[in-house]
Coordinates of C-alpha atoms in Angstrom, one line a residue:
M16 CA 8.2 -8.1 -12.0
A17 CA 4.5 -7.7 -11.6
V18 CA 2.5 -9.7 -14.2
H19 CA -1.0 -8.3 -14.9
A20 CA -3.7 -9.0 -17.3
H21 CA -4.9 -5.5 -18.4
P22 CA -3.8 -1.9 -18.2
D23 CA -5.2 -0.4 -14.9
D24 CA -4.6 -3.7 -13.0
E25 CA -1.2 -2.7 -12.1
S26 CA -2.5 0.5 -10.5
S27 CA -5.3 -1.2 -8.5
K28 CA -3.1 -4.1 -7.2
G29 CA 0.2 -3.7 -5.5
S30 CA 1.0 -0.2 -6.9
A31 CA 2.0 1.4 -3.7
T32 CA 4.4 -1.4 -3.1
M33 CA 5.9 -1.0 -6.5
A34 CA 6.2 2.8 -6.0
R35 CA 8.0 2.2 -2.7
Y36 CA 10.5 -0.2 -4.3
V37 CA 11.2 2.1 -7.1
D38 CA 11.9 4.9 -4.6
E39 CA 14.3 2.6 -2.9
G40 CA 16.2 2.0 -5.9
H41 CA 14.9 -1.4 -7.2
P42 CA 14.2 -1.9 -10.9
V43 CA 10.4 -2.7 -11.2
L44 CA 8.8 -4.0 -14.4
V45 CA 5.1 -4.4 -15.1
V46 CA 4.2 -6.9 -17.7
T47 CA 0.7 -6.3 -19.2
C48 CA -0.6 -9.4 -21.0
T49 CA -3.3 -7.7 -23.0
G50 CA -4.1 -4.3 -24.3
G51 CA -7.5 -4.2 -22.7
E52 CA -9.1 -3.9 -26.1
R53 CA -12.4 -5.3 -25.1
G54 CA -12.9 -3.4 -21.9
D55 CA -15.9 -1.0 -21.3
I56 CA -15.8 2.6 -20.5
L57 CA -16.4 2.4 -16.8
N58 CA -16.2 6.1 -15.9
P59 CA -19.7 7.6 -16.1
R60 CA -18.2 11.0 -17.1
L61 CA -16.7 9.4 -20.3
K62 CA -19.6 7.1 -21.2
G63 CA -21.0 7.8 -24.7
N64 CA -17.8 9.5 -25.9
A65 CA -17.6 8.3 -29.5
D66 CA -13.9 9.3 -30.0
I67 CA -12.9 7.3 -26.9
Q68 CA -15.0 4.3 -27.9
R69 CA -13.5 4.3 -31.5
D70 CA -9.9 4.6 -30.3
L71 CA -10.2 2.7 -27.0
P72 CA -7.1 0.6 -27.6
Q73 CA -5.0 3.6 -28.3
V74 CA -6.6 5.4 -25.3
R75 CA -5.9 2.6 -22.9
R76 CA -2.2 2.6 -24.1
A77 CA -2.0 6.3 -23.4
E78 CA -3.5 5.8 -20.0
M79 CA -1.0 3.1 -19.2
A80 CA 1.9 5.3 -20.3
K81 CA 0.7 8.0 -17.9
A82 CA 0.2 5.5 -15.0
R83 CA 3.7 4.0 -15.7
E84 CA 5.2 7.4 -15.4
I85 CA 3.4 8.2 -12.1
L86 CA 4.6 4.9 -10.6
G87 CA 8.1 5.3 -11.9
V88 CA 8.1 1.6 -13.2
D89 CA 9.1 0.2 -16.5
Q90 CA 6.4 -1.6 -18.5
L91 CA 6.1 -4.2 -21.3
W92 CA 3.2 -5.2 -23.3
L93 CA 3.2 -8.9 -23.8
G94 CA 1.2 -8.5 -27.0
F95 CA -2.1 -10.6 -26.6
V96 CA -5.6 -9.6 -27.1
D97 CA -8.1 -9.0 -24.4
S98 CA -10.6 -11.8 -24.0
G99 CA -13.5 -9.6 -22.6
L100 CA -15.6 -10.6 -19.6
P101 CA -18.3 -13.0 -20.8
E102 CA -21.8 -12.5 -19.3
G103 CA -25.0 -14.5 -19.5
D104 CA -26.4 -17.9 -18.7
P105 CA -25.0 -20.0 -20.3
L106 CA -21.8 -17.9 -20.9
P107 CA -21.0 -17.1 -24.5
P108 CA -17.8 -18.5 -26.0
L109 CA -14.7 -16.4 -25.8
P110 CA -13.8 -14.6 -29.0
E111 CA -11.3 -16.4 -31.3
G112 CA -7.7 -15.3 -31.0
C113 CA -8.1 -13.9 -27.5
F114 CA -5.5 -14.3 -24.7
A115 CA -7.5 -16.8 -22.7
L116 CA -7.7 -19.2 -25.7
E117 CA -4.0 -18.9 -26.8
P118 CA -1.9 -22.1 -26.4
L119 CA -0.1 -22.0 -23.1
D120 CA 3.2 -22.7 -24.8
I121 CA 2.9 -19.5 -26.8
T122 CA 1.9 -17.3 -23.9
T123 CA 4.6 -18.9 -21.8
E124 CA 7.3 -18.4 -24.2
A125 CA 6.6 -14.7 -24.4
L126 CA 6.7 -14.3 -20.7
V127 CA 9.9 -16.5 -20.4
R128 CA 11.5 -14.2 -22.8
A129 CA 10.6 -11.2 -20.6
I130 CA 11.7 -12.9 -17.4
R131 CA 15.1 -13.9 -18.9
A132 CA 15.7 -10.3 -20.2
F133 CA 14.6 -8.4 -17.1
R134 CA 16.0 -11.1 -14.6
P135 CA 13.7 -10.5 -11.6
H136 CA 14.3 -11.9 -8.2
V137 CA 10.7 -11.6 -7.2
V138 CA 7.6 -12.1 -9.4
T139 CA 3.9 -11.1 -8.5
T140 CA 0.7 -12.1 -10.1
Y141 CA -2.8 -13.6 -9.2
D142 CA -3.8 -16.8 -7.6
E143 CA -5.3 -19.8 -9.5
N144 CA -8.8 -18.1 -9.4
G145 CA -7.4 -14.9 -11.0
G146 CA -8.2 -12.7 -8.0
Y147 CA -11.7 -12.7 -9.5
P148 CA -12.9 -15.0 -12.3
H149 CA -12.1 -13.0 -15.4
P150 CA -10.7 -15.4 -18.0
D151 CA -7.6 -13.1 -18.7
H152 CA -6.8 -13.0 -14.9
I153 CA -7.0 -16.8 -14.7
M154 CA -4.9 -17.2 -17.9
T155 CA -2.4 -14.6 -16.4
H156 CA -2.0 -17.0 -13.3
D157 CA -1.4 -20.0 -15.5
V158 CA 1.2 -18.3 -17.8
T159 CA 3.1 -16.7 -14.9
V160 CA 3.4 -20.0 -13.0
A161 CA 4.4 -21.8 -16.2
A162 CA 7.0 -19.1 -17.1
F163 CA 8.4 -19.0 -13.5
E164 CA 9.3 -22.6 -13.9
A165 CA 10.3 -22.6 -17.6
A166 CA 12.5 -19.6 -17.4
A167 CA 15.0 -21.6 -15.3
D168 CA 15.1 -24.7 -17.6
P169 CA 17.8 -24.5 -20.2
A170 CA 15.9 -27.0 -22.3
A171 CA 12.7 -24.9 -22.4
F172 CA 12.6 -22.2 -25.1
P173 CA 16.4 -22.2 -25.5
H174 CA 16.2 -19.4 -28.1
A175 CA 14.4 -17.1 -25.6
G176 CA 17.4 -16.0 -23.6
A177 CA 19.8 -17.5 -20.9
P178 CA 18.1 -19.4 -18.1
W179 CA 16.9 -17.5 -15.0
Q180 CA 15.2 -18.6 -11.8
A181 CA 13.3 -15.9 -10.0
L182 CA 13.5 -16.7 -6.4
K183 CA 10.1 -15.8 -5.0
L184 CA 6.5 -15.9 -6.5
Y185 CA 3.7 -14.0 -4.8
Y186 CA 0.0 -13.6 -5.3
D187 CA -1.7 -10.2 -4.8
R188 CA -4.2 -10.0 -2.0
G189 CA -5.4 -6.4 -2.5
F190 CA -9.1 -6.7 -1.7
S191 CA -9.6 -8.8 1.4
R192 CA -13.0 -8.7 3.3
A193 CA -11.1 -7.5 6.5
K194 CA -9.6 -4.6 4.6
M195 CA -12.9 -3.5 3.1
M196 CA -14.6 -3.9 6.5
A197 CA -12.0 -1.7 8.1
F198 CA -12.7 1.0 5.4
H199 CA -16.4 0.6 5.9
E200 CA -16.2 1.1 9.7
A201 CA -13.8 4.0 9.3
L202 CA -16.3 5.9 7.1
Q203 CA -19.2 5.1 9.4
E204 CA -17.2 6.4 12.4
E205 CA -16.8 9.7 10.6
G206 CA -20.5 9.9 9.9
L207 CA -20.0 9.4 6.2
E208 CA -21.8 7.1 3.7
S209 CA -19.9 4.0 3.0
P210 CA -20.0 2.4 -0.4
Y211 CA -18.6 -0.8 0.9
A212 CA -21.7 -2.3 2.5
E213 CA -22.8 -3.8 -0.9
W214 CA -19.4 -4.9 -1.7
L215 CA -19.1 -6.8 1.6
E216 CA -22.6 -8.4 1.2
H217 CA -21.8 -9.5 -2.4
R218 CA -18.6 -11.2 -1.2
R219 CA -19.9 -12.6 2.1
D220 CA -19.6 -16.2 1.1
R221 CA -16.4 -15.9 -1.0
P222 CA -13.4 -17.5 0.6
E223 CA -10.5 -15.2 1.7
G224 CA -7.1 -15.8 0.3
R225 CA -4.3 -16.4 2.6
V226 CA -1.9 -13.5 3.5
T227 CA 1.6 -14.1 4.4
T228 CA 3.2 -10.8 3.6
R229 CA 2.2 -7.2 4.6
V230 CA 4.2 -4.4 3.0
E231 CA 4.1 -1.0 4.7
C232 CA 3.7 1.5 1.9
S233 CA 1.2 4.2 3.1
K234 CA 3.6 6.9 2.1
Y235 CA 2.8 5.9 -1.6
F236 CA -0.9 5.9 -1.3
P237 CA -1.2 9.2 -3.0
V238 CA 0.9 7.9 -5.8
R239 CA -1.4 4.9 -6.0
E240 CA -4.4 7.2 -6.3
Q241 CA -2.9 9.2 -9.0
A242 CA -1.9 6.1 -11.0
L243 CA -5.5 4.8 -10.7
L244 CA -6.9 8.2 -12.0
A245 CA -4.6 8.0 -15.0
H246 CA -6.8 5.1 -16.3
A247 CA -9.7 7.6 -16.7
T248 CA -11.8 5.2 -18.9
Q249 CA -11.7 2.4 -16.3
I250 CA -11.8 4.3 -13.0
D251 CA -14.8 6.3 -11.7
P252 CA -13.2 9.2 -9.7
D253 CA -16.4 9.3 -7.5
G254 CA -16.2 5.5 -7.0
T255 CA -15.3 3.2 -4.1
F256 CA -11.5 3.5 -4.7
F257 CA -11.7 7.0 -3.5
A258 CA -14.3 6.9 -0.7
L259 CA -11.6 7.1 1.9
S260 CA -8.7 9.6 1.3
P261 CA -5.1 8.3 1.0
A262 CA -4.5 9.7 4.5
G263 CA -7.5 7.9 5.8
Q264 CA -6.4 4.6 4.3
A265 CA -3.0 5.1 5.7
R266 CA -4.5 5.5 9.1
V267 CA -6.8 2.5 8.9
W268 CA -4.8 0.0 6.7
P269 CA -1.2 1.2 5.9
T270 CA -0.1 -2.0 4.1
E271 CA -0.6 -3.9 0.9
E272 CA -0.9 -7.7 1.2
F273 CA 0.6 -10.6 -0.7
D274 CA 0.7 -14.5 -0.3
I275 CA 4.0 -16.3 -0.9
A276 CA 3.2 -19.1 -3.5
R277 CA 6.7 -20.4 -4.1
S278 CA 10.1 -19.5 -2.7
Y279 CA 13.6 -20.7 -3.1
V280 CA 14.7 -18.9 0.1
P281 CA 13.3 -19.2 3.6
V282 CA 10.2 -17.3 4.4
A283 CA 9.8 -15.9 8.1
E284 CA 6.4 -15.7 9.7
G285 CA 5.0 -12.2 9.6
E286 CA 7.0 -11.2 6.6
D287 CA 6.9 -7.4 5.7
D288 CA 9.1 -7.2 2.5
L289 CA 8.9 -9.1 -0.8
F290 CA 12.7 -9.1 -0.8
A291 CA 12.9 -10.7 2.6
G292 CA 15.2 -13.6 2.8
L293 CA 17.2 -12.7 -0.4
P294 CA 20.9 -11.7 -0.3
Q295 CA 21.2 -8.0 0.1
D296 CA 23.9 -8.0 -2.4
V297 CA 22.6 -8.1 -5.9
A298 CA 25.5 -10.1 -7.3
A299 CA 24.8 -12.8 -4.6
A300 CA 21.1 -12.9 -5.4
D301 CA 22.0 -13.2 -9.1
A302 CA 24.2 -16.2 -8.3
L303 CA 21.3 -17.9 -6.6
A304 CA 19.1 -17.3 -9.6
T305 CA 21.5 -18.8 -12.0
G306 CA 22.9 -21.7 -9.8
P307 CA 21.5 -25.0 -8.8
L308 CA 18.7 -24.4 -6.3
G309 CA 17.2 -27.7 -5.7
E310 CA 13.5 -27.9 -4.6
P311 CA 11.6 -24.8 -3.4
V312 CA 11.5 -24.1 0.3
V313 CA 7.9 -23.0 -0.1
D314 CA 5.6 -24.4 -2.8
D315 CA 1.9 -23.7 -2.4
V316 CA 1.1 -23.2 -6.1
K317 CA -2.1 -25.0 -7.0
Q318 CA -2.1 -26.1 -10.7
R319 CA -5.3 -25.7 -12.5
V320 CA -6.3 -28.5 -15.0
T321 CA -6.0 -26.9 -18.4
K322 CA -6.4 -28.5 -21.8
E323 CA -2.6 -28.7 -22.1
T324 CA -2.1 -30.4 -18.6
A325 CA -5.0 -32.7 -19.3
D326 CA -3.4 -33.8 -22.6
V327 CA -0.1 -34.4 -20.7
D328 CA -1.8 -36.5 -18.1

């Protein structure tokens, strides 16, 4: 299960890994927390299109359906409303009723219901900073961590399905400085203009997230590219995502990266598979997920202080 904030996030973060696992026969579910209703049209070729602007929520749903088909995944809308990305100094307040302002117990219950229905062994999402500081991405982290814990608790949301403990929780690490530098240098070596210099400079002082797991998935980079292009309102086909071809990316950087945040099974150094450490037999893994597990073997989740946690404290 990959939990994302908006339609298009699933295609830009970990999508080649998902396509690989689908191809290998694993059920994969993308949970999309919001409909992306407050997103902008980021593709210059479509800016100013009144029909798209008027029907943007429906357009983004149609784009998600196309991307879902390309990746071969199942997909669930969690049903919350995009918060938008506030800009200005000071930042304006978030709009009433948006995802980032929903009470955590409401959003957690919705995801607990999804976890208990789908019964994943592995969950992926964003770290406590959201991958980047969009309020919906940060909320997605909070909700996923809370639901990862609550889904296993028989006393939590007892009407939302039978308890289920997912065994591993990962953070996406798709846009590291090292990766972008490798792309930048590869383009320069070919005598091509690189769009990554500005990206690298802008993020020069931003701390890098830890990487524990590198999944080889270069065979599926063309699938990733097509899934990205399916989100036509959000993706510029002449933009940085496509400066280096899928074949060039495979040569330079053939993996997608993740960071293990919590695990109930041992995690080996240099892990190359999100399912590493789990029983190969599905029934045996299910037995772990429904039995007494004790404390996590790995627990590197950093809890943010939210209104709800402050009230409890």
